[in-house]
mmCIF file of N, CA and C in Angstrom:
data_model
loop_
_atom_site.group_PDB
_atom_site.id
_atom_site.type_symbol
_atom_site.label_atom_id
_atom_site.label_comp_id
_atom_site.label_asym_id
_atom_site.label_seq_id
_atom_site.Cartn_x
_atom_site.Cartn_y
_atom_site.Cartn_z
ATOM 1 N N MET A 4 -15.571 -12.651 -1.036
ATOM 2 C CA MET A 4 -14.972 -13.922 -0.871
ATOM 3 C C MET A 4 -14.030 -14.166 -2.055
ATOM 4 N N LEU A 5 -12.840 -14.743 -1.766
ATOM 5 C CA LEU A 5 -11.848 -15.164 -2.764
ATOM 6 C C LEU A 5 -11.704 -16.615 -2.767
ATOM 7 N N LEU A 6 -11.914 -17.225 -3.853
ATOM 8 C CA LEU A 6 -11.792 -18.671 -4.141
ATOM 9 C C LEU A 6 -10.436 -18.931 -4.704
ATOM 10 N N VAL A 7 -9.658 -19.748 -4.039
ATOM 11 C CA VAL A 7 -8.316 -20.063 -4.486
ATOM 12 C C VAL A 7 -8.206 -21.530 -4.658
ATOM 13 N N HIS A 8 -7.945 -21.985 -5.939
ATOM 14 C CA HIS A 8 -7.633 -23.392 -6.286
ATOM 15 C C HIS A 8 -6.144 -23.480 -6.154
ATOM 16 N N ARG A 9 -5.674 -24.345 -5.353
ATOM 17 C CA ARG A 9 -4.188 -24.417 -5.168
ATOM 18 C C ARG A 9 -3.743 -25.824 -4.835
ATOM 19 N N ILE A 10 -2.481 -26.181 -5.217
ATOM 20 C CA ILE A 10 -1.832 -27.346 -4.756
ATOM 21 C C ILE A 10 -1.235 -26.906 -3.410
ATOM 22 N N PRO A 11 -1.584 -27.675 -2.331
ATOM 23 C CA PRO A 11 -1.200 -27.289 -1.016
ATOM 24 C C PRO A 11 0.356 -27.179 -0.899
ATOM 25 N N ALA A 12 0.833 -26.188 -0.369
ATOM 26 C CA ALA A 12 2.240 -25.944 -0.135
ATOM 27 C C ALA A 12 2.464 -25.203 1.129
ATOM 28 N N ALA A 13 3.482 -25.483 1.814
ATOM 29 C CA ALA A 13 3.819 -24.877 3.148
ATOM 30 C C ALA A 13 3.842 -23.332 3.051
ATOM 31 N N GLY A 14 3.083 -22.582 3.881
ATOM 32 C CA GLY A 14 3.026 -21.258 3.885
ATOM 33 C C GLY A 14 2.147 -20.506 2.951
ATOM 34 N N LEU A 15 1.655 -21.311 1.869
ATOM 35 C CA LEU A 15 0.822 -20.648 0.870
ATOM 36 C C LEU A 15 -0.447 -20.058 1.489
ATOM 37 N N ASP A 16 -1.180 -20.772 2.247
ATOM 38 C CA ASP A 16 -2.432 -20.301 2.772
ATOM 39 C C ASP A 16 -2.313 -18.957 3.565
ATOM 40 N N ALA A 17 -1.296 -19.014 4.416
ATOM 41 C CA ALA A 17 -1.066 -17.784 5.276
ATOM 42 C C ALA A 17 -0.652 -16.668 4.366
ATOM 43 N N ALA A 18 0.167 -16.947 3.356
ATOM 44 C CA ALA A 18 0.589 -15.816 2.505
ATOM 45 C C ALA A 18 -0.574 -15.207 1.721
ATOM 46 N N VAL A 19 -1.497 -16.086 1.277
ATOM 47 C CA VAL A 19 -2.658 -15.522 0.479
ATOM 48 C C VAL A 19 -3.587 -14.743 1.487
ATOM 49 N N ARG A 20 -3.752 -15.325 2.744
ATOM 50 C CA ARG A 20 -4.636 -14.506 3.668
ATOM 51 C C ARG A 20 -3.985 -13.291 4.029
ATOM 52 N N ASP A 21 -2.733 -13.213 4.122
ATOM 53 C CA ASP A 21 -1.984 -11.853 4.364
ATOM 54 C C ASP A 21 -2.297 -10.912 3.229
ATOM 55 N N LEU A 22 -2.238 -11.377 2.018
ATOM 56 C CA LEU A 22 -2.425 -10.534 0.869
ATOM 57 C C LEU A 22 -3.824 -10.026 0.742
ATOM 58 N N ALA A 23 -4.750 -10.852 1.199
ATOM 59 C CA ALA A 23 -6.167 -10.614 1.081
ATOM 60 C C ALA A 23 -6.863 -10.228 2.442
ATOM 61 N N ALA A 24 -6.173 -9.484 3.264
ATOM 62 C CA ALA A 24 -6.652 -9.109 4.567
ATOM 63 C C ALA A 24 -7.992 -8.614 4.423
ATOM 64 N N GLY A 25 -8.862 -9.069 5.356
ATOM 65 C CA GLY A 25 -10.299 -8.531 5.308
ATOM 66 C C GLY A 25 -11.208 -9.176 4.408
ATOM 67 N N VAL A 26 -10.708 -10.156 3.599
ATOM 68 C CA VAL A 26 -11.509 -10.910 2.590
ATOM 69 C C VAL A 26 -11.643 -12.300 3.047
ATOM 70 N N ARG A 27 -12.770 -12.916 2.984
ATOM 71 C CA ARG A 27 -12.913 -14.341 3.336
ATOM 72 C C ARG A 27 -12.314 -15.206 2.146
ATOM 73 N N VAL A 28 -11.393 -16.004 2.535
ATOM 74 C CA VAL A 28 -10.657 -16.824 1.586
ATOM 75 C C VAL A 28 -11.085 -18.227 1.654
ATOM 76 N N TRP A 29 -11.446 -18.884 0.589
ATOM 77 C CA TRP A 29 -11.760 -20.312 0.555
ATOM 78 C C TRP A 29 -10.843 -21.000 -0.385
ATOM 79 N N PHE A 30 -10.167 -22.056 0.219
ATOM 80 C CA PHE A 30 -9.146 -22.804 -0.511
ATOM 81 C C PHE A 30 -9.818 -24.116 -1.002
ATOM 82 N N VAL A 31 -9.476 -24.462 -2.217
ATOM 83 C CA VAL A 31 -9.856 -25.707 -2.818
ATOM 84 C C VAL A 31 -8.679 -26.484 -3.284
ATOM 85 N N ASP A 32 -8.441 -27.671 -2.793
ATOM 86 C CA ASP A 32 -7.238 -28.412 -3.187
ATOM 87 C C ASP A 32 -7.360 -28.832 -4.657
ATOM 88 N N ALA A 33 -6.208 -28.559 -5.412
ATOM 89 C CA ALA A 33 -6.089 -29.057 -6.772
ATOM 90 C C ALA A 33 -5.173 -30.220 -6.811
ATOM 91 N N ARG A 34 -5.527 -31.098 -7.670
ATOM 92 C CA ARG A 34 -4.617 -32.293 -7.816
ATOM 93 C C ARG A 34 -3.542 -31.915 -8.844
ATOM 94 N N HIS A 35 -3.842 -31.024 -9.788
ATOM 95 C CA HIS A 35 -2.898 -30.656 -10.796
ATOM 96 C C HIS A 35 -2.831 -29.171 -11.018
ATOM 97 N N SER A 36 -1.731 -28.687 -11.451
ATOM 98 C CA SER A 36 -1.669 -27.243 -11.691
ATOM 99 C C SER A 36 -2.421 -26.873 -13.063
ATOM 100 N N ALA A 37 -2.728 -25.596 -13.111
ATOM 101 C CA ALA A 37 -3.372 -25.101 -14.347
ATOM 102 C C ALA A 37 -2.448 -25.303 -15.553
ATOM 103 N N ARG A 38 -1.109 -25.137 -15.332
ATOM 104 C CA ARG A 38 -0.149 -25.274 -16.430
ATOM 105 C C ARG A 38 -0.079 -26.670 -16.925
ATOM 106 N N THR A 39 -0.058 -27.665 -15.971
ATOM 107 C CA THR A 39 -0.077 -29.034 -16.356
ATOM 108 C C THR A 39 -1.370 -29.411 -17.025
ATOM 109 N N LEU A 40 -2.563 -29.042 -16.569
ATOM 110 C CA LEU A 40 -3.747 -29.353 -17.239
ATOM 111 C C LEU A 40 -3.900 -28.713 -18.631
ATOM 112 N N ASP A 41 -3.458 -27.487 -18.744
ATOM 113 C CA ASP A 41 -3.463 -26.818 -20.083
ATOM 114 C C ASP A 41 -2.600 -27.459 -21.052
ATOM 115 N N GLY A 42 -1.426 -27.998 -20.643
ATOM 116 C CA GLY A 42 -0.484 -28.768 -21.481
ATOM 117 C C GLY A 42 -1.131 -30.047 -21.962
ATOM 118 N N TRP A 43 -1.817 -30.735 -21.100
ATOM 119 C CA TRP A 43 -2.418 -31.976 -21.432
ATOM 120 C C TRP A 43 -3.563 -31.732 -22.303
ATOM 121 N N ALA A 44 -4.378 -30.654 -22.067
ATOM 122 C CA ALA A 44 -5.514 -30.345 -22.875
ATOM 123 C C ALA A 44 -5.020 -30.069 -24.287
ATOM 124 N N GLY A 45 -3.929 -29.358 -24.420
ATOM 125 C CA GLY A 45 -3.373 -29.055 -25.764
ATOM 126 C C GLY A 45 -2.926 -30.345 -26.522
ATOM 127 N N ARG A 46 -2.438 -31.281 -25.841
ATOM 128 C CA ARG A 46 -2.025 -32.464 -26.464
ATOM 129 C C ARG A 46 -3.380 -33.263 -26.938
ATOM 130 N N VAL A 47 -4.320 -33.347 -26.160
ATOM 131 C CA VAL A 47 -5.632 -34.046 -26.528
ATOM 132 C C VAL A 47 -6.240 -33.298 -27.708
ATOM 133 N N THR A 48 -6.262 -31.904 -27.615
ATOM 134 C CA THR A 48 -6.837 -31.078 -28.802
ATOM 135 C C THR A 48 -6.049 -31.345 -30.110
ATOM 136 N N ALA A 49 -4.725 -31.441 -30.019
ATOM 137 C CA ALA A 49 -3.965 -31.699 -31.197
ATOM 138 C C ALA A 49 -4.230 -33.045 -31.805
ATOM 139 N N ASP A 50 -4.770 -33.992 -30.975
ATOM 140 C CA ASP A 50 -5.092 -35.379 -31.469
ATOM 141 C C ASP A 50 -6.508 -35.629 -31.914
ATOM 142 N N VAL A 51 -7.294 -34.514 -31.979
ATOM 143 C CA VAL A 51 -8.701 -34.700 -32.481
ATOM 144 C C VAL A 51 -8.791 -35.442 -33.749
ATOM 145 N N GLY A 52 -7.908 -35.105 -34.688
ATOM 146 C CA GLY A 52 -8.014 -35.827 -35.972
ATOM 147 C C GLY A 52 -7.625 -37.302 -35.804
ATOM 148 N N TYR A 53 -6.637 -37.593 -34.964
ATOM 149 C CA TYR A 53 -6.327 -38.971 -34.672
ATOM 150 C C TYR A 53 -7.582 -39.752 -34.221
ATOM 151 N N TRP A 54 -8.241 -39.104 -33.287
ATOM 152 C CA TRP A 54 -9.471 -39.837 -32.800
ATOM 153 C C TRP A 54 -10.555 -39.904 -33.855
ATOM 154 N N GLN A 55 -10.755 -38.818 -34.574
ATOM 155 C CA GLN A 55 -11.730 -38.885 -35.632
ATOM 156 C C GLN A 55 -11.538 -39.996 -36.681
ATOM 157 N N ARG A 56 -10.210 -40.256 -37.013
ATOM 158 C CA ARG A 56 -9.839 -41.330 -37.834
ATOM 159 C C ARG A 56 -10.200 -42.761 -37.346
ATOM 160 N N ARG A 57 -10.434 -42.734 -36.041
ATOM 161 C CA ARG A 57 -10.757 -44.015 -35.340
ATOM 162 C C ARG A 57 -12.220 -44.095 -34.988
ATOM 163 N N GLY A 58 -12.969 -43.204 -35.536
ATOM 164 C CA GLY A 58 -14.444 -43.142 -35.235
ATOM 165 C C GLY A 58 -14.874 -42.531 -33.956
ATOM 166 N N VAL A 59 -14.024 -41.837 -33.243
ATOM 167 C CA VAL A 59 -14.320 -41.191 -32.087
ATOM 168 C C VAL A 59 -14.628 -39.725 -32.320
ATOM 169 N N VAL A 60 -15.796 -39.244 -31.969
ATOM 170 C CA VAL A 60 -16.160 -37.886 -32.160
ATOM 171 C C VAL A 60 -15.911 -37.106 -30.941
ATOM 172 N N VAL A 61 -14.957 -36.231 -30.937
ATOM 173 C CA VAL A 61 -14.564 -35.341 -29.841
ATOM 174 C C VAL A 61 -15.221 -34.042 -30.096
ATOM 175 N N HIS A 62 -16.190 -33.702 -29.211
ATOM 176 C CA HIS A 62 -16.938 -32.413 -29.310
ATOM 177 C C HIS A 62 -16.162 -31.265 -28.713
ATOM 178 N N SER A 63 -15.499 -31.468 -27.615
ATOM 179 C CA SER A 63 -14.701 -30.412 -26.954
ATOM 180 C C SER A 63 -13.745 -30.960 -26.035
ATOM 181 N N VAL A 64 -12.676 -30.175 -25.791
ATOM 182 C CA VAL A 64 -11.608 -30.425 -24.832
ATOM 183 C C VAL A 64 -11.430 -29.239 -23.960
ATOM 184 N N GLY A 65 -11.418 -29.372 -22.636
ATOM 185 C CA GLY A 65 -11.186 -28.291 -21.706
ATOM 186 C C GLY A 65 -10.666 -28.810 -20.474
ATOM 187 N N THR A 66 -10.683 -28.010 -19.375
ATOM 188 C CA THR A 66 -10.208 -28.449 -18.064
ATOM 189 C C THR A 66 -11.222 -28.219 -16.977
ATOM 190 N N ASP A 67 -11.226 -29.051 -16.039
ATOM 191 C CA ASP A 67 -11.978 -28.832 -14.811
ATOM 192 C C ASP A 67 -10.897 -28.425 -13.790
ATOM 193 N N ILE A 68 -10.992 -27.108 -13.361
ATOM 194 C CA ILE A 68 -9.948 -26.509 -12.615
ATOM 195 C C ILE A 68 -9.353 -27.425 -11.554
ATOM 196 N N GLY A 69 -8.052 -27.623 -11.677
ATOM 197 C CA GLY A 69 -7.312 -28.380 -10.784
ATOM 198 C C GLY A 69 -7.507 -29.859 -10.726
ATOM 199 N N GLN A 70 -8.446 -30.378 -11.498
ATOM 200 C CA GLN A 70 -8.805 -31.836 -11.391
ATOM 201 C C GLN A 70 -8.401 -32.641 -12.609
ATOM 202 N N CYS A 71 -8.879 -32.274 -13.811
ATOM 203 C CA CYS A 71 -8.666 -33.134 -14.904
ATOM 204 C C CYS A 71 -8.877 -32.346 -16.274
ATOM 205 N N VAL A 72 -8.464 -33.026 -17.298
ATOM 206 C CA VAL A 72 -8.796 -32.545 -18.660
ATOM 207 C C VAL A 72 -10.157 -33.200 -19.067
ATOM 208 N N ARG A 73 -11.081 -32.262 -19.310
ATOM 209 C CA ARG A 73 -12.427 -32.690 -19.667
ATOM 210 C C ARG A 73 -12.554 -32.969 -21.187
ATOM 211 N N VAL A 74 -12.840 -34.206 -21.627
ATOM 212 C CA VAL A 74 -13.005 -34.519 -23.000
ATOM 213 C C VAL A 74 -14.432 -34.939 -23.159
ATOM 214 N N GLU A 75 -15.105 -34.205 -24.036
ATOM 215 C CA GLU A 75 -16.506 -34.416 -24.265
ATOM 216 C C GLU A 75 -16.619 -35.100 -25.721
ATOM 217 N N VAL A 76 -17.228 -36.298 -25.678
ATOM 218 C CA VAL A 76 -17.341 -37.208 -26.841
ATOM 219 C C VAL A 76 -18.789 -37.498 -27.027
ATOM 220 N N ALA A 77 -19.031 -38.063 -28.248
ATOM 221 C CA ALA A 77 -20.357 -38.412 -28.632
ATOM 222 C C ALA A 77 -20.759 -39.768 -27.900
ATOM 223 N N ASN A 78 -19.840 -40.678 -27.676
ATOM 224 C CA ASN A 78 -20.150 -41.997 -27.075
ATOM 225 C C ASN A 78 -19.155 -42.316 -26.034
ATOM 226 N N PRO A 79 -19.355 -41.682 -24.777
ATOM 227 C CA PRO A 79 -18.416 -42.015 -23.726
ATOM 228 C C PRO A 79 -18.347 -43.452 -23.271
ATOM 229 N N GLY A 80 -19.508 -44.142 -23.367
ATOM 230 C CA GLY A 80 -19.546 -45.514 -22.984
ATOM 231 C C GLY A 80 -18.599 -46.402 -23.728
ATOM 232 N N ARG A 81 -18.495 -46.067 -25.051
ATOM 233 C CA ARG A 81 -17.611 -46.811 -25.922
ATOM 234 C C ARG A 81 -16.170 -46.293 -25.893
ATOM 235 N N ASP A 82 -16.015 -45.002 -25.832
ATOM 236 C CA ASP A 82 -14.792 -44.282 -26.097
ATOM 237 C C ASP A 82 -13.934 -44.006 -24.864
ATOM 238 N N SER A 83 -14.502 -43.977 -23.622
ATOM 239 C CA SER A 83 -13.752 -43.599 -22.443
ATOM 240 C C SER A 83 -12.476 -44.486 -22.252
ATOM 241 N N ALA A 84 -12.614 -45.725 -22.296
ATOM 242 C CA ALA A 84 -11.447 -46.584 -22.027
ATOM 243 C C ALA A 84 -10.260 -46.451 -23.067
ATOM 244 N N PRO A 85 -10.571 -46.377 -24.317
ATOM 245 C CA PRO A 85 -9.474 -46.145 -25.207
ATOM 246 C C PRO A 85 -8.793 -44.830 -25.071
ATOM 247 N N ILE A 86 -9.546 -43.792 -24.834
ATOM 248 C CA ILE A 86 -8.975 -42.381 -24.659
ATOM 249 C C ILE A 86 -8.124 -42.431 -23.395
ATOM 250 N N ILE A 87 -8.687 -42.848 -22.303
ATOM 251 C CA ILE A 87 -8.000 -42.849 -21.039
ATOM 252 C C ILE A 87 -6.712 -43.743 -21.166
ATOM 253 N N GLY A 88 -6.818 -44.795 -21.736
ATOM 254 C CA GLY A 88 -5.635 -45.716 -21.886
ATOM 255 C C GLY A 88 -4.536 -45.022 -22.772
ATOM 256 N N HIS A 89 -4.944 -44.300 -23.803
ATOM 257 C CA HIS A 89 -3.984 -43.643 -24.708
ATOM 258 C C HIS A 89 -3.175 -42.625 -23.968
ATOM 259 N N TYR A 90 -3.790 -41.892 -23.028
ATOM 260 C CA TYR A 90 -3.143 -40.799 -22.386
ATOM 261 C C TYR A 90 -2.727 -41.010 -20.992
ATOM 262 N N ARG A 91 -2.693 -42.340 -20.507
ATOM 263 C CA ARG A 91 -2.206 -42.622 -19.194
ATOM 264 C C ARG A 91 -0.799 -42.044 -19.031
ATOM 265 N N PRO A 92 -0.399 -41.334 -18.005
ATOM 266 C CA PRO A 92 -1.078 -41.157 -16.712
ATOM 267 C C PRO A 92 -1.899 -39.863 -16.599
ATOM 268 N N MET A 93 -2.246 -39.137 -17.630
ATOM 269 C CA MET A 93 -2.998 -37.931 -17.611
ATOM 270 C C MET A 93 -4.301 -38.125 -16.867
ATOM 271 N N ALA A 94 -4.647 -37.140 -16.108
ATOM 272 C CA ALA A 94 -5.996 -37.118 -15.429
ATOM 273 C C ALA A 94 -7.063 -36.668 -16.409
ATOM 274 N N LEU A 95 -7.877 -37.480 -16.945
ATOM 275 C CA LEU A 95 -8.973 -37.221 -17.885
ATOM 276 C C LEU A 95 -10.335 -37.496 -17.307
ATOM 277 N N CYS A 96 -11.244 -36.642 -17.621
ATOM 278 C CA CYS A 96 -12.701 -36.933 -17.337
ATOM 279 C C CYS A 96 -13.441 -36.920 -18.638
ATOM 280 N N VAL A 97 -13.811 -38.132 -19.078
ATOM 281 C CA VAL A 97 -14.450 -38.277 -20.432
ATOM 282 C C VAL A 97 -16.027 -38.186 -20.123
ATOM 283 N N ARG A 98 -16.608 -37.374 -20.919
ATOM 284 C CA ARG A 98 -18.032 -37.099 -20.658
ATOM 285 C C ARG A 98 -18.849 -37.059 -21.854
ATOM 286 N N GLN A 99 -20.123 -37.138 -21.753
ATOM 287 C CA GLN A 99 -20.986 -36.975 -22.855
ATOM 288 C C GLN A 99 -20.912 -35.475 -23.299
ATOM 289 N N GLY A 100 -20.896 -35.343 -24.619
ATOM 290 C CA GLY A 100 -20.788 -33.975 -25.283
ATOM 291 C C GLY A 100 -21.746 -33.871 -26.394
ATOM 292 N N SER A 101 -21.866 -32.679 -26.941
ATOM 293 C CA SER A 101 -22.757 -32.519 -28.143
ATOM 294 C C SER A 101 -22.062 -31.495 -28.971
ATOM 295 N N PRO A 102 -22.420 -31.424 -30.260
ATOM 296 C CA PRO A 102 -21.837 -30.367 -31.117
ATOM 297 C C PRO A 102 -22.161 -28.993 -30.709
ATOM 298 N N ALA A 103 -21.206 -28.140 -30.896
ATOM 299 C CA ALA A 103 -21.411 -26.768 -30.631
ATOM 300 C C ALA A 103 -22.360 -26.138 -31.624
ATOM 301 N N GLU A 104 -23.332 -25.373 -31.254
ATOM 302 C CA GLU A 104 -24.246 -24.735 -32.172
ATOM 303 C C GLU A 104 -24.070 -23.199 -31.991
ATOM 304 N N PRO A 105 -23.663 -22.508 -33.098
ATOM 305 C CA PRO A 105 -23.512 -21.075 -32.884
ATOM 306 C C PRO A 105 -24.800 -20.402 -32.721
ATOM 307 N N LEU A 106 -24.728 -19.366 -31.856
ATOM 308 C CA LEU A 106 -25.959 -18.533 -31.605
ATOM 309 C C LEU A 106 -26.159 -17.625 -32.794
ATOM 310 N N PRO A 107 -27.518 -17.434 -33.139
ATOM 311 C CA PRO A 107 -27.849 -16.509 -34.244
ATOM 312 C C PRO A 107 -27.409 -15.102 -33.934
ATOM 313 N N ALA A 108 -26.956 -14.339 -34.926
ATOM 314 C CA ALA A 108 -26.567 -12.971 -34.785
ATOM 315 C C ALA A 108 -27.788 -12.099 -34.598
ATOM 316 N N GLY A 109 -27.590 -11.075 -33.829
ATOM 317 C CA GLY A 109 -28.710 -10.065 -33.785
ATOM 318 C C GLY A 109 -29.768 -10.308 -32.994
#
C-alpha cells in the first residue's frame, strides 16, 4: 500500500495510480504543503528564545503531515492563545510536551 498525503489537484490521483500500477494507493487530503509547514515550523523554532523570555517553555516544534505545525509546550492551557495569536494565520496545533531525555549509551 502507498499512502499519499496531497493537496487535491486535477489529475493528480490518476497520475499517481498510473505510476504505482498494481499497488493499493490511499490518498489523504492535506490542508498545507510540506514546504509551507516546514517554513512555518522554522519560524516558530527560530522564536523559541522569544517565547522563553516570556515564560513559555517550548519543548519541541514539528509538523503533523499536511495539517499543522505542532508546538509542544509545558503549559498549553495558558500558552496556546498567545502562541496561536502571534502566528496567525499559520495552522498551529499547540499540545502538552515534556523535556527530551537522552537515552543512555550502550
